[in-house]
CSV table of C-alpha atoms in Angstrom, one decimal:
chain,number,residue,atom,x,y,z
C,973,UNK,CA,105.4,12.0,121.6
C,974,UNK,CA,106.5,13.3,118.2
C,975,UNK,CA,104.6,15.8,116.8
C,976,UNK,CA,104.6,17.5,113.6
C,977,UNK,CA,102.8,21.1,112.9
C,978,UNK,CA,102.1,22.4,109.8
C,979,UNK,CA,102.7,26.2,109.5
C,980,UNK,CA,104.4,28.9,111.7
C,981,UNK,CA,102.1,31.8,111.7
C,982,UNK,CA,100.8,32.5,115.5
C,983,UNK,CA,98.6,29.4,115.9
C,984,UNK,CA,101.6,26.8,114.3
C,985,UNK,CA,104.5,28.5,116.3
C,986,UNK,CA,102.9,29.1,119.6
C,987,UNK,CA,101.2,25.6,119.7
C,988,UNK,CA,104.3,23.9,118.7
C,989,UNK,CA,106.7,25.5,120.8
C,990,UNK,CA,104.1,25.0,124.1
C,991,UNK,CA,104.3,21.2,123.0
C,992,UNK,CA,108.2,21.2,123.0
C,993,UNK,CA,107.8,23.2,126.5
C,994,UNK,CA,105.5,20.5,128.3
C,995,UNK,CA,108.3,17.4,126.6
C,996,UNK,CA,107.3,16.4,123.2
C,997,UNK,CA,109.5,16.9,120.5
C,998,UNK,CA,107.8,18.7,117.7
C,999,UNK,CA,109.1,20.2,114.2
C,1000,UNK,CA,106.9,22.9,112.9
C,1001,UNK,CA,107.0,22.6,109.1
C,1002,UNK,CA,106.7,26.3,106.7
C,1003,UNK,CA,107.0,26.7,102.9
C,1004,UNK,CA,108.6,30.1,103.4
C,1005,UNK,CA,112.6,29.6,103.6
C,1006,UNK,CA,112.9,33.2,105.5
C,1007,UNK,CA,110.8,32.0,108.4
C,1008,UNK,CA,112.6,28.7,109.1
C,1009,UNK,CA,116.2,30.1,108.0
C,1010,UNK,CA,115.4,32.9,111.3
C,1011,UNK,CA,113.8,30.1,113.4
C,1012,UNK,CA,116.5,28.1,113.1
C,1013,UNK,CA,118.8,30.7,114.4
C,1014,UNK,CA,116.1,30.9,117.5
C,1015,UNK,CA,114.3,34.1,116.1
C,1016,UNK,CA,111.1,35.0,116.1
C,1017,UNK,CA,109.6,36.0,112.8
C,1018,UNK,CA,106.4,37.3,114.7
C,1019,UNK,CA,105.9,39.5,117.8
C,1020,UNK,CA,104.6,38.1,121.1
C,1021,UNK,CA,106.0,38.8,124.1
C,1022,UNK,CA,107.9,36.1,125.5
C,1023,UNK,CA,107.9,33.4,122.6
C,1024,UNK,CA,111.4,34.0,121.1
C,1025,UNK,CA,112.5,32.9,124.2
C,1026,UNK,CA,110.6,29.6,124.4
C,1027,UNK,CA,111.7,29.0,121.2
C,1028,UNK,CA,115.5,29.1,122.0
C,1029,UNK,CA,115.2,27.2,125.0
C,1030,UNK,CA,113.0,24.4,123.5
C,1031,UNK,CA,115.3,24.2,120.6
C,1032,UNK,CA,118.3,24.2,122.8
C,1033,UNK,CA,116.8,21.5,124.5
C,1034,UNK,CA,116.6,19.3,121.7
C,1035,UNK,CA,112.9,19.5,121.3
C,1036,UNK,CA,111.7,21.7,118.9
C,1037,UNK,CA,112.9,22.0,115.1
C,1038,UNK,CA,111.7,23.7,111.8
C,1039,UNK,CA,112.1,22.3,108.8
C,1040,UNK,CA,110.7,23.1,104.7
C,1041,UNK,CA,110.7,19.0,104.6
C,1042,UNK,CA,107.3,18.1,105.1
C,1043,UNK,CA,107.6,15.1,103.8
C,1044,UNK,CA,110.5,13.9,106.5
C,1045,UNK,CA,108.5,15.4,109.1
C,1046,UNK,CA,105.4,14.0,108.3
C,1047,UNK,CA,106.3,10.9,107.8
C,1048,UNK,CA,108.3,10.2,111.4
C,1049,UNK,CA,105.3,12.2,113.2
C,1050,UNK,CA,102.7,10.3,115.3
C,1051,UNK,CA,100.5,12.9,115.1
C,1052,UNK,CA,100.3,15.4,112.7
C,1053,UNK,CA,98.6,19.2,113.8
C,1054,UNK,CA,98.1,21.5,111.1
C,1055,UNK,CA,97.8,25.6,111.8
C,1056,UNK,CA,97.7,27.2,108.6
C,1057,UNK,CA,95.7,30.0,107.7
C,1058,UNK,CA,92.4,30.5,106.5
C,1059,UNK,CA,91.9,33.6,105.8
C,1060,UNK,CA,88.7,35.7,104.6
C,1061,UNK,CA,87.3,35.2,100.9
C,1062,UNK,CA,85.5,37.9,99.4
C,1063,UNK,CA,81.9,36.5,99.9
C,1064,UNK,CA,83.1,36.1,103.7
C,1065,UNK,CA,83.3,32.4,103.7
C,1066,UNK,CA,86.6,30.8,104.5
C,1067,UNK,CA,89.7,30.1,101.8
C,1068,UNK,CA,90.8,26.4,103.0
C,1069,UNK,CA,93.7,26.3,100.0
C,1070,UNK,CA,96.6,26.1,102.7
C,1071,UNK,CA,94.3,23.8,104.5
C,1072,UNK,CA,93.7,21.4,102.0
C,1073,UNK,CA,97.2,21.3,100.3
C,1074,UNK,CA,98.6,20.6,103.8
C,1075,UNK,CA,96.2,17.8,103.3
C,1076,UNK,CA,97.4,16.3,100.0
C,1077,UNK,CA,101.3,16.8,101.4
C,1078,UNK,CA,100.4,14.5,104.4
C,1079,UNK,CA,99.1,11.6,102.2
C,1080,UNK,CA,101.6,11.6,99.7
C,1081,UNK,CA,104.0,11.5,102.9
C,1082,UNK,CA,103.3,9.5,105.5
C,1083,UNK,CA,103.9,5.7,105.9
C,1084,UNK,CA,101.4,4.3,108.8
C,1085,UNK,CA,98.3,5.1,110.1
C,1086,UNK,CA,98.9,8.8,112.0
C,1087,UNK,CA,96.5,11.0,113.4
C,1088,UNK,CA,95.8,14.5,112.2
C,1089,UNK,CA,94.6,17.3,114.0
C,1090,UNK,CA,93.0,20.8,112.5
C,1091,UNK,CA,93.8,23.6,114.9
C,1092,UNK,CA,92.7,26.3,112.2
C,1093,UNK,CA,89.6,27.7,112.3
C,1094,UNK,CA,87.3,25.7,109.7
C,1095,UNK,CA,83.5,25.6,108.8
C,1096,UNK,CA,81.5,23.3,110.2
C,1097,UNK,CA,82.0,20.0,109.0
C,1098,UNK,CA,85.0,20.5,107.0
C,1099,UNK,CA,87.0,18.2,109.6
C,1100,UNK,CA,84.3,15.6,108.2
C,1101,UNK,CA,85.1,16.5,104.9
C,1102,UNK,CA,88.8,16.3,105.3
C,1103,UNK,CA,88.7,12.3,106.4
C,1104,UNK,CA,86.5,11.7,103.5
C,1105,UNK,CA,89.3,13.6,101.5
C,1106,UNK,CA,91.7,11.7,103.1
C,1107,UNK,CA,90.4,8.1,102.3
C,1108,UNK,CA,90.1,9.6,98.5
C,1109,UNK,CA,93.4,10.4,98.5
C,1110,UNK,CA,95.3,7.2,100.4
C,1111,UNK,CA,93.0,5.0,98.5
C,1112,UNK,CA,92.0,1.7,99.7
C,1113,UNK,CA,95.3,0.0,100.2
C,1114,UNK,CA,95.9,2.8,102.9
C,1115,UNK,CA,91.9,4.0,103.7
C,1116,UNK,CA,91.2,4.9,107.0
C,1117,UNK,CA,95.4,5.2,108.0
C,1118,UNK,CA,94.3,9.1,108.8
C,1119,UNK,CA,91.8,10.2,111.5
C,1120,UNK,CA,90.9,13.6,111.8
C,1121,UNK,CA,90.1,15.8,114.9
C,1122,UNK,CA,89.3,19.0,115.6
C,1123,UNK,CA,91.1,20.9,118.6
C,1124,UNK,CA,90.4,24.6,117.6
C,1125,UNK,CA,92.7,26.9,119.7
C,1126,UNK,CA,91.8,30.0,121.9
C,1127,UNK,CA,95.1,32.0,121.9
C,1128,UNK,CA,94.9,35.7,121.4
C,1129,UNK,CA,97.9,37.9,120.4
C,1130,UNK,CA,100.2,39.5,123.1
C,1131,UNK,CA,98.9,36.5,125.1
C,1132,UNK,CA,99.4,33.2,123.5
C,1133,UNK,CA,102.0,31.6,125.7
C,1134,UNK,CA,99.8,32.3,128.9
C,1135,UNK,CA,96.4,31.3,126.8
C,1136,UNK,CA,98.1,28.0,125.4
C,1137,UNK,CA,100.3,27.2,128.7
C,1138,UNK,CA,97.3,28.2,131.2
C,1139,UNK,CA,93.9,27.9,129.0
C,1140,UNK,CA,90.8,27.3,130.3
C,1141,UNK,CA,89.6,24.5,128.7
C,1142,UNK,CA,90.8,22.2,126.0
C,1143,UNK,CA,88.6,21.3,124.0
C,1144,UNK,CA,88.6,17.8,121.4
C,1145,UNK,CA,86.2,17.0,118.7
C,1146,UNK,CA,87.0,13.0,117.5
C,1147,UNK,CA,85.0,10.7,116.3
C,1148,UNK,CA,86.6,7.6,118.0
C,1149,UNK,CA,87.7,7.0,121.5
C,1150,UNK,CA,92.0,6.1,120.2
C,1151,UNK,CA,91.8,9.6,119.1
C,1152,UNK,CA,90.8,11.4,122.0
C,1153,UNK,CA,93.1,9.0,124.0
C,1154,UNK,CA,95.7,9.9,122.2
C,1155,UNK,CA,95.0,13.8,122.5
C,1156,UNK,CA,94.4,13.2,126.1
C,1157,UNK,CA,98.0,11.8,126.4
C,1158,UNK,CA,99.5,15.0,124.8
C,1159,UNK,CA,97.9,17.7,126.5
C,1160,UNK,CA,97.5,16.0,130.3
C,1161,UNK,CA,100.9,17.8,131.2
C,1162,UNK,CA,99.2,21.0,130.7
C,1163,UNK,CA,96.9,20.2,133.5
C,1164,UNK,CA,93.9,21.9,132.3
C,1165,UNK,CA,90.2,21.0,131.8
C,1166,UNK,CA,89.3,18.9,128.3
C,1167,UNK,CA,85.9,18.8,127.2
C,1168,UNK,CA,85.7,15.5,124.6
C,1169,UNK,CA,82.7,16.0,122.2
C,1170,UNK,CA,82.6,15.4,118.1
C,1171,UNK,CA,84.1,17.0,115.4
C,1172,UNK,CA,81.3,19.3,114.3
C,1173,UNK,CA,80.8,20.5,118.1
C,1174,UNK,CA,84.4,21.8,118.6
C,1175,UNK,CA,84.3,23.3,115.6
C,1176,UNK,CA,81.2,25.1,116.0
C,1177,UNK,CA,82.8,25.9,119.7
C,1178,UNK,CA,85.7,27.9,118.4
C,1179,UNK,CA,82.9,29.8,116.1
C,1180,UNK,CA,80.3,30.3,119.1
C,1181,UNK,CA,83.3,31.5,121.0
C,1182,UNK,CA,85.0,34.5,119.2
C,1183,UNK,CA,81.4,35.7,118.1
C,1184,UNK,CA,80.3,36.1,121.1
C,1185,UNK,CA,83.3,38.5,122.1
C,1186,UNK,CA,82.8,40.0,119.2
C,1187,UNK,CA,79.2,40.2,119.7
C,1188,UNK,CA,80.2,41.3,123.4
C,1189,UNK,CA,82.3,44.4,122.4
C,1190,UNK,CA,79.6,45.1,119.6
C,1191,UNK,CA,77.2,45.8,121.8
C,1192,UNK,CA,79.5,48.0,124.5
C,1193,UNK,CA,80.0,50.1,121.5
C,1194,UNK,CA,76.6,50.9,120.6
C,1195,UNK,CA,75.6,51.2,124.1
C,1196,UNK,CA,78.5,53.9,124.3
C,1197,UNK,CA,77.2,55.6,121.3
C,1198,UNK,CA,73.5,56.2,123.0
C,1199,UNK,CA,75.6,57.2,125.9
C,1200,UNK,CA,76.7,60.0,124.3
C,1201,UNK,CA,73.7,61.1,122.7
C,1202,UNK,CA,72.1,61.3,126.1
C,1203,UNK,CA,74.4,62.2,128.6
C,1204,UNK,CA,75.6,59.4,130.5
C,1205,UNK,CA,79.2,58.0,131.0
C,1206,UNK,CA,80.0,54.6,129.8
C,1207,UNK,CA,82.7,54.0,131.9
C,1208,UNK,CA,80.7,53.9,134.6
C,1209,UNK,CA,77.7,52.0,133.0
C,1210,UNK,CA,80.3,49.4,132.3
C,1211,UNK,CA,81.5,49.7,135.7
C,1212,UNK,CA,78.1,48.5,137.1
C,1213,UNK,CA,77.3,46.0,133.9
C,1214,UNK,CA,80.8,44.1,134.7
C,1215,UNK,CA,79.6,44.0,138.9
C,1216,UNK,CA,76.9,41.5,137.5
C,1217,UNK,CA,78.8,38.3,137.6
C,1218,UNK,CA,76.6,36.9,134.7
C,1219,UNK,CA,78.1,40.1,132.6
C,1220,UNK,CA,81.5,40.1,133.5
C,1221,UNK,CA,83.8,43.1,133.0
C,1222,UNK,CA,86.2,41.4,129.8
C,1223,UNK,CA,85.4,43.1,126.4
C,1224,UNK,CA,83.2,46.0,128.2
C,1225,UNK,CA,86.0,48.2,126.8
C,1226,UNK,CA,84.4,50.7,124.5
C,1227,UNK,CA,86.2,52.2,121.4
C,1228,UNK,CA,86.3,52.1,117.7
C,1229,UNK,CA,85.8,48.3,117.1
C,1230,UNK,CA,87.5,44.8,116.9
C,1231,UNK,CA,89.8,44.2,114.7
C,1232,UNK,CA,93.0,40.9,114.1
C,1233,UNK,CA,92.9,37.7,112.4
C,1234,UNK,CA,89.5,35.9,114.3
C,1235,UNK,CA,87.2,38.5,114.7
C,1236,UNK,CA,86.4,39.5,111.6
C,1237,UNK,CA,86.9,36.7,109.9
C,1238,UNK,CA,85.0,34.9,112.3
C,1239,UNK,CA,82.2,36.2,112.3
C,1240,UNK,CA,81.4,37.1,108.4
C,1241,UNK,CA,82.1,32.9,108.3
C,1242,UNK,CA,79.8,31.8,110.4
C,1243,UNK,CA,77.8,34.4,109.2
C,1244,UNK,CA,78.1,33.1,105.6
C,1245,UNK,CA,77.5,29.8,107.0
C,1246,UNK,CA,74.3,30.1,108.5
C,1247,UNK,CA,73.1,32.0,105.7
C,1248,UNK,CA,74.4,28.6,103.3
C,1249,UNK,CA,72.5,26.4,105.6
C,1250,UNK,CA,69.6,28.7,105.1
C,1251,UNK,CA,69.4,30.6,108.3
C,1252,UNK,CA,69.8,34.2,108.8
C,1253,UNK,CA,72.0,34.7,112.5
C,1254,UNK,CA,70.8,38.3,113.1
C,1255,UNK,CA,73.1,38.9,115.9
C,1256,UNK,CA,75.9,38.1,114.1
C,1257,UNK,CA,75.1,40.3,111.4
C,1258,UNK,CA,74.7,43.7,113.5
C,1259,UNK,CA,77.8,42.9,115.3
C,1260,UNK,CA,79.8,43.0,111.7
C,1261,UNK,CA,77.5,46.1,110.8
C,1262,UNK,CA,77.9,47.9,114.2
C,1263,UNK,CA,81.8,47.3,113.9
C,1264,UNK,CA,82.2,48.7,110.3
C,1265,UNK,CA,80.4,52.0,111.4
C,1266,UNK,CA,82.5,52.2,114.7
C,1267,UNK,CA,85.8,52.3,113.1
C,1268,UNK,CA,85.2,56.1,111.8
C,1269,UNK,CA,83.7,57.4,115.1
C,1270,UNK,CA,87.0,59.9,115.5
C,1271,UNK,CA,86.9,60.7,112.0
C,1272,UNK,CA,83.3,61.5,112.4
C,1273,UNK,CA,84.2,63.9,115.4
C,1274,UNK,CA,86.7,65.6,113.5
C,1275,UNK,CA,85.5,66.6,111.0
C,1276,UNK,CA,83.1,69.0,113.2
C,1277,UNK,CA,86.6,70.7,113.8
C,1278,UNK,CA,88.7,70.0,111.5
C,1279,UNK,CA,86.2,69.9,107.9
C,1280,UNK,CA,89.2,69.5,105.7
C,1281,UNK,CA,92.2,67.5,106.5
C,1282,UNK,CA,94.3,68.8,103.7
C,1283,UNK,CA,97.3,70.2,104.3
C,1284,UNK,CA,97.1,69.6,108.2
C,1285,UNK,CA,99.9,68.0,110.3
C,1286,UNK,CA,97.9,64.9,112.2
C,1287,UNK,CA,99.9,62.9,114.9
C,1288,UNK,CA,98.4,59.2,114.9
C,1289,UNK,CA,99.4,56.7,118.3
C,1290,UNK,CA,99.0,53.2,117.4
C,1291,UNK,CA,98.3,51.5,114.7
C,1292,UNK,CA,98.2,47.7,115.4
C,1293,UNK,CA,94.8,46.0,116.5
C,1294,UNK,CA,95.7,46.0,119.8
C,1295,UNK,CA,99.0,46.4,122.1
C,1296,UNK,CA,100.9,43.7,122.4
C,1297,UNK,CA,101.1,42.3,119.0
C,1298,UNK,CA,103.0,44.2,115.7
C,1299,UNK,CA,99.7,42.6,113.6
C,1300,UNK,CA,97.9,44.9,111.5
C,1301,UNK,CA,95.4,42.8,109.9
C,1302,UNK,CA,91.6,44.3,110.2
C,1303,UNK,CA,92.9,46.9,112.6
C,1304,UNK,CA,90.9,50.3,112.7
C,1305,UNK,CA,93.7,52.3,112.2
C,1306,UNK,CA,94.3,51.2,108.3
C,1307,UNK,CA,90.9,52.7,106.7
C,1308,UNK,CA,91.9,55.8,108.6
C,1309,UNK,CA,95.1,56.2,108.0
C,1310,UNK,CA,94.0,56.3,104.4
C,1311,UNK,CA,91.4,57.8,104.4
C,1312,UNK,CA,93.5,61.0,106.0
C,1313,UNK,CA,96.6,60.5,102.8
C,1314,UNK,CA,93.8,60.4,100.8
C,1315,UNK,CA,92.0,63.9,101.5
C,1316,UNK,CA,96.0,65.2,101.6
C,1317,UNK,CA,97.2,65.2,105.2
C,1318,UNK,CA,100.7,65.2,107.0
C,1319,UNK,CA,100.2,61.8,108.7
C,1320,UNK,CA,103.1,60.9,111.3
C,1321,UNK,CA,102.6,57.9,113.3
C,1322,UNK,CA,104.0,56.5,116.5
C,1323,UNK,CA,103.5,52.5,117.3
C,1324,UNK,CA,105.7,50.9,120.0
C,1325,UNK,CA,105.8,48.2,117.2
C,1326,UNK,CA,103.8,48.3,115.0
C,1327,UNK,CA,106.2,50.6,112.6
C,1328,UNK,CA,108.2,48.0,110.2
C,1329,UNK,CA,104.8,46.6,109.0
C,1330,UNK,CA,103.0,49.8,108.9
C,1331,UNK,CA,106.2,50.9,106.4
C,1332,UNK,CA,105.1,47.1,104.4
C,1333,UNK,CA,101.8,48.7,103.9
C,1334,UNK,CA,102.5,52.5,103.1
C,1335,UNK,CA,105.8,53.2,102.2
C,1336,UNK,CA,106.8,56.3,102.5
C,1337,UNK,CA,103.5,58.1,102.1
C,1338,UNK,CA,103.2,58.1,106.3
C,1339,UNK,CA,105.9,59.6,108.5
C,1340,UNK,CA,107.2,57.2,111.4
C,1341,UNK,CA,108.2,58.3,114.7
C,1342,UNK,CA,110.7,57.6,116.9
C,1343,UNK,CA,108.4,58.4,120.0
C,1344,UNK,CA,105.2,60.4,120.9
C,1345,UNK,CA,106.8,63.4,121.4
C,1346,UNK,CA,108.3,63.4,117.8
C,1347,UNK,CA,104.8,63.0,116.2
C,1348,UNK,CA,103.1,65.2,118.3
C,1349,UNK,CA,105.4,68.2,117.6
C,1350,UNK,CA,103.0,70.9,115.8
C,1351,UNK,CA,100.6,68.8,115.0
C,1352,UNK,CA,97.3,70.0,114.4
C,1353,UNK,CA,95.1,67.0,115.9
C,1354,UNK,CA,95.9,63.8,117.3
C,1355,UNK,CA,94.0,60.8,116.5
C,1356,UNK,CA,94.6,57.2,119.1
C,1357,UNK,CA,94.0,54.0,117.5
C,1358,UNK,CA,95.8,51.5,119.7
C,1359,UNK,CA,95.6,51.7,123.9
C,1360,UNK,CA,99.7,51.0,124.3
C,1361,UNK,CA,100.5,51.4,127.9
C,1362,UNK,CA,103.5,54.0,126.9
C,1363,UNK,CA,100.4,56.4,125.9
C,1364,UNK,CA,98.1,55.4,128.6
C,1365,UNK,CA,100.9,56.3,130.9
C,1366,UNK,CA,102.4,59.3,129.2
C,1367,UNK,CA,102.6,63.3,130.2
C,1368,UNK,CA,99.6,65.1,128.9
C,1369,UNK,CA,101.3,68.3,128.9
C,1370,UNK,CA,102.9,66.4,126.3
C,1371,UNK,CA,99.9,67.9,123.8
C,1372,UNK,CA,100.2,71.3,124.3
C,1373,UNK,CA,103.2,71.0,121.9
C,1374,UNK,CA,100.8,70.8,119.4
C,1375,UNK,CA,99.3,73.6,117.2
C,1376,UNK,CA,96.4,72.9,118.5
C,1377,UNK,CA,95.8,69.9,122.0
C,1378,UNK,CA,93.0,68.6,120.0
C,1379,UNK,CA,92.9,64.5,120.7
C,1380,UNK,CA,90.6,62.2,119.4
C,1381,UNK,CA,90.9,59.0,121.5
C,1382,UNK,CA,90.1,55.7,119.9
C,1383,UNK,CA,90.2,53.8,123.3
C,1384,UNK,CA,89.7,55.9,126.0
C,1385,UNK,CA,93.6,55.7,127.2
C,1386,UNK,CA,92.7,59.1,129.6
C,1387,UNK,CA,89.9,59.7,132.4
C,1388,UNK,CA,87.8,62.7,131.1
C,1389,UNK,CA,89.0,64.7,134.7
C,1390,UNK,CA,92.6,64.3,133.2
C,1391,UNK,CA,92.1,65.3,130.0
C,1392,UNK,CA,90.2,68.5,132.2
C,1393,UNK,CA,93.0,68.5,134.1
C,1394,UNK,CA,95.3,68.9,131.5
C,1395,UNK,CA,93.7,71.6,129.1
C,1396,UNK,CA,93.2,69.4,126.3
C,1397,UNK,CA,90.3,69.1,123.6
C,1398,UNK,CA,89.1,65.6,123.9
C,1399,UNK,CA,87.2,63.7,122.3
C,1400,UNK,CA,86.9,59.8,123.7
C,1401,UNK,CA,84.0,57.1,123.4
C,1402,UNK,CA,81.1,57.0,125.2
C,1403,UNK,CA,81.9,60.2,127.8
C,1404,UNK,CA,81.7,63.8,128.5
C,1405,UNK,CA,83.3,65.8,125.5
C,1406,UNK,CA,86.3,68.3,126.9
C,1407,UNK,CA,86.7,71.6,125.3
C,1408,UNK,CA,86.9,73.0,121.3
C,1409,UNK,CA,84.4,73.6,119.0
C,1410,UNK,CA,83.2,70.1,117.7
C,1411,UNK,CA,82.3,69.7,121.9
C,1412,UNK,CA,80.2,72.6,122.3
């Protein structure tokens, strides 16, 4: 089938090149002329692990192009799936800008009836809202040429090939049977589950979904803070928790919050949403709360040992959300990073990727490292924002060439016996303090 996907961030690119993969033959349309011009030449312009790849095989294949045309490509598509952005506005509702001039680009483009599908993450009822807006803008020479449906996608960074090429379920909001036929068609090669239900449904879906997690890891996070105020050890409170197969061990990982592109974002829309439709989701509210407090835990133990950062050399591991991506959106590591330039420190920082888009963010105001060693040299604490294997798996004699081994791990990358073990002064989530003067 010939597809057509509006946008090339994570959800456009990944989503695309998975429907080259299976046999369609897709061109992913971007406004930005950097993007295609590298795509073209079979680059990625975003880390994930194993996508640049894809892309040059599917490409080489004959399947999968990129384009700033939209109107070309929309016009020779059967179906049209869009996976712009929508990012965060400042009353926490979402900004639908890309979403709609995508919209207006499609109608002045295309030349029979086509289907389009909204991957991005949207209130409810804007899918609605969009073929109402469509039939405005074909007028009634061409109304009804466009029906929309909702397939919300369930990728996360450092994963997305596995999550889009293996999901779990498939899920297809429509509000005719051709529609979800027609879905059906594309996505049967990928052999997974697909749960049909209406537009409003699959959007709320993708909603319920990611608030939950972030609900999830919320609440490990608060439990691991009354764990440390009375003694017990959240790893292995988690370790029994996960046992309960109505529990499940997956985001029991305590540390110092969620961050990316859907958690956040997620969950102050649906947030604002409810509170639009006039009800107040609670939940959803002390998750965001619990989250914002969480992402200053190390900071907070610190500063019991180190009251004034000024002058001080600090080594900082990891900066991204998470490993395997280079993304830095909503990531804990940002509001400390400045909060530490800010009160005057030495900041040098180690990310196994995470660097270049650090530099687009601070300039030269942080040192960069070329490894942990180089950062730890002398420094007089160490702060761990991001769980990358290469420090989970490092030397913790390592520290002791530091002024001081004082370590304040974000995300619990050591057992507290190691860090014993090992001489250090640590301070991790949830567990037994080791050593130093703020774990007296």
């Amino acid at each position: 089938m010939k597809i057509a996907v509006a946008g090339t961030g994570y959800v456009g690119l990944v989503t695309g090149t998975c429907l080259a993969k299976i046999g369609h033959t897709v061109v992913c349309v971007d406004k930005e002329a950097s993007k295609i011009a590298q795509l073209q030449r079979g680059e990625s312009p975003i880390y994930e692990p194993g996508l640049e790849a894809e892309i040059v095989a599917a490409k080489d294949a004959g399947r999968l192009h990129f384009t700033m045309d939209y109107a070309d490509a929309y016009r020779e598509a059967e179906v049209i799936m869009i996976g712009v952005a929508t990012p965060e506005n400042t009353d926490g509702s979402a900004n639908l800008q890309a979403l709609y001039q995508v919209c207006e680009q499609i109608a002045t483009s295309i030349t029979s009836p086509t289907l389009v599908v909204v991957k991005s993450t949207v209130p409810i009822g804007t899918n609605d809202r969009l073929a109402a807006y469509f039939d405005q803008l074909l007028g009634d020479s061409r109304k009804n040429w466009v029906e929309v449906a909702s397939n919300p996608e369930f990728l996360s960074q450092g994963t997305a090939l596995r999550d889009t090429l293996q999901a779990e379920r498939i899920v297809i909001g429509t509000e005719s049977q051709e529609a979800a036929d027609i879905l059906t068609e594309i996505y049967t090669p990928f052999d997974q589950p697909i749960l049909k239900m209406n537009r409003r449904s699959a959007e709320m879906v993708k909603y319920a979904s990611n608030d939950f997690l972030a609900l999830k890891i919320s609440f490990v996070n608060d439990i691991a803070n009354l764990c440390e105020a009375v003694g017990a050890d959240i790893d292995e409170v988690t370790s029994g928790m996960g046992a309960d197969s109505r529990i499940g061990s997956r985001f029991l990982a305590p540390g110092i919050g969620y961050g990316g592109s859907c958690f956040p974002k997620d969950t102050k829309a649906l947030h604002w949403l409810a509170e639009e439709a006039g009800y107040t989701l609670k939940t959803i509210r002390a998750a965001i709360d619990v989250n914002e407090k969480q992402r200053f835990k190390l900071m907070q133990a610190a500063r019991k040992d180190i009251p004034l950062f000024a002058g001080k050399k600090i080594a900082v591991l990891g900066a991204t959300f998470k490993p395997g991506t280079d993304d830095l959106r909503e990531a804990p590591s940002i509001p400390n990073l400045q909060m530490l330039l800010n009160e005057g420190a030495d900041v040098h920082v180690y990310d196994p990727v995470g660097l270049p888009n650090l530099e687009n963010v601070f300039g030269s105001r942080l040192h960069y490292g070329e490894s942990v060693a180089s950062v730890l040299q002398g420094a007089d604490a160490c702060f761990i924002f991001t769980e990358w294997a290469v420090f989970k798996e490092m030397d913790l004699a390592l520290f002791h060439t530091m002024h001081e081994p004082r370590v304040y791990d974000g995300r619990n990358c050591f057992s507290v016996k190691a860090a014993e073990q090992a001489g250090l002064q640590y301070y991790s989530i949830g567990r037994a303090r080791v050593g130093g003067a703020v774990f007296a």
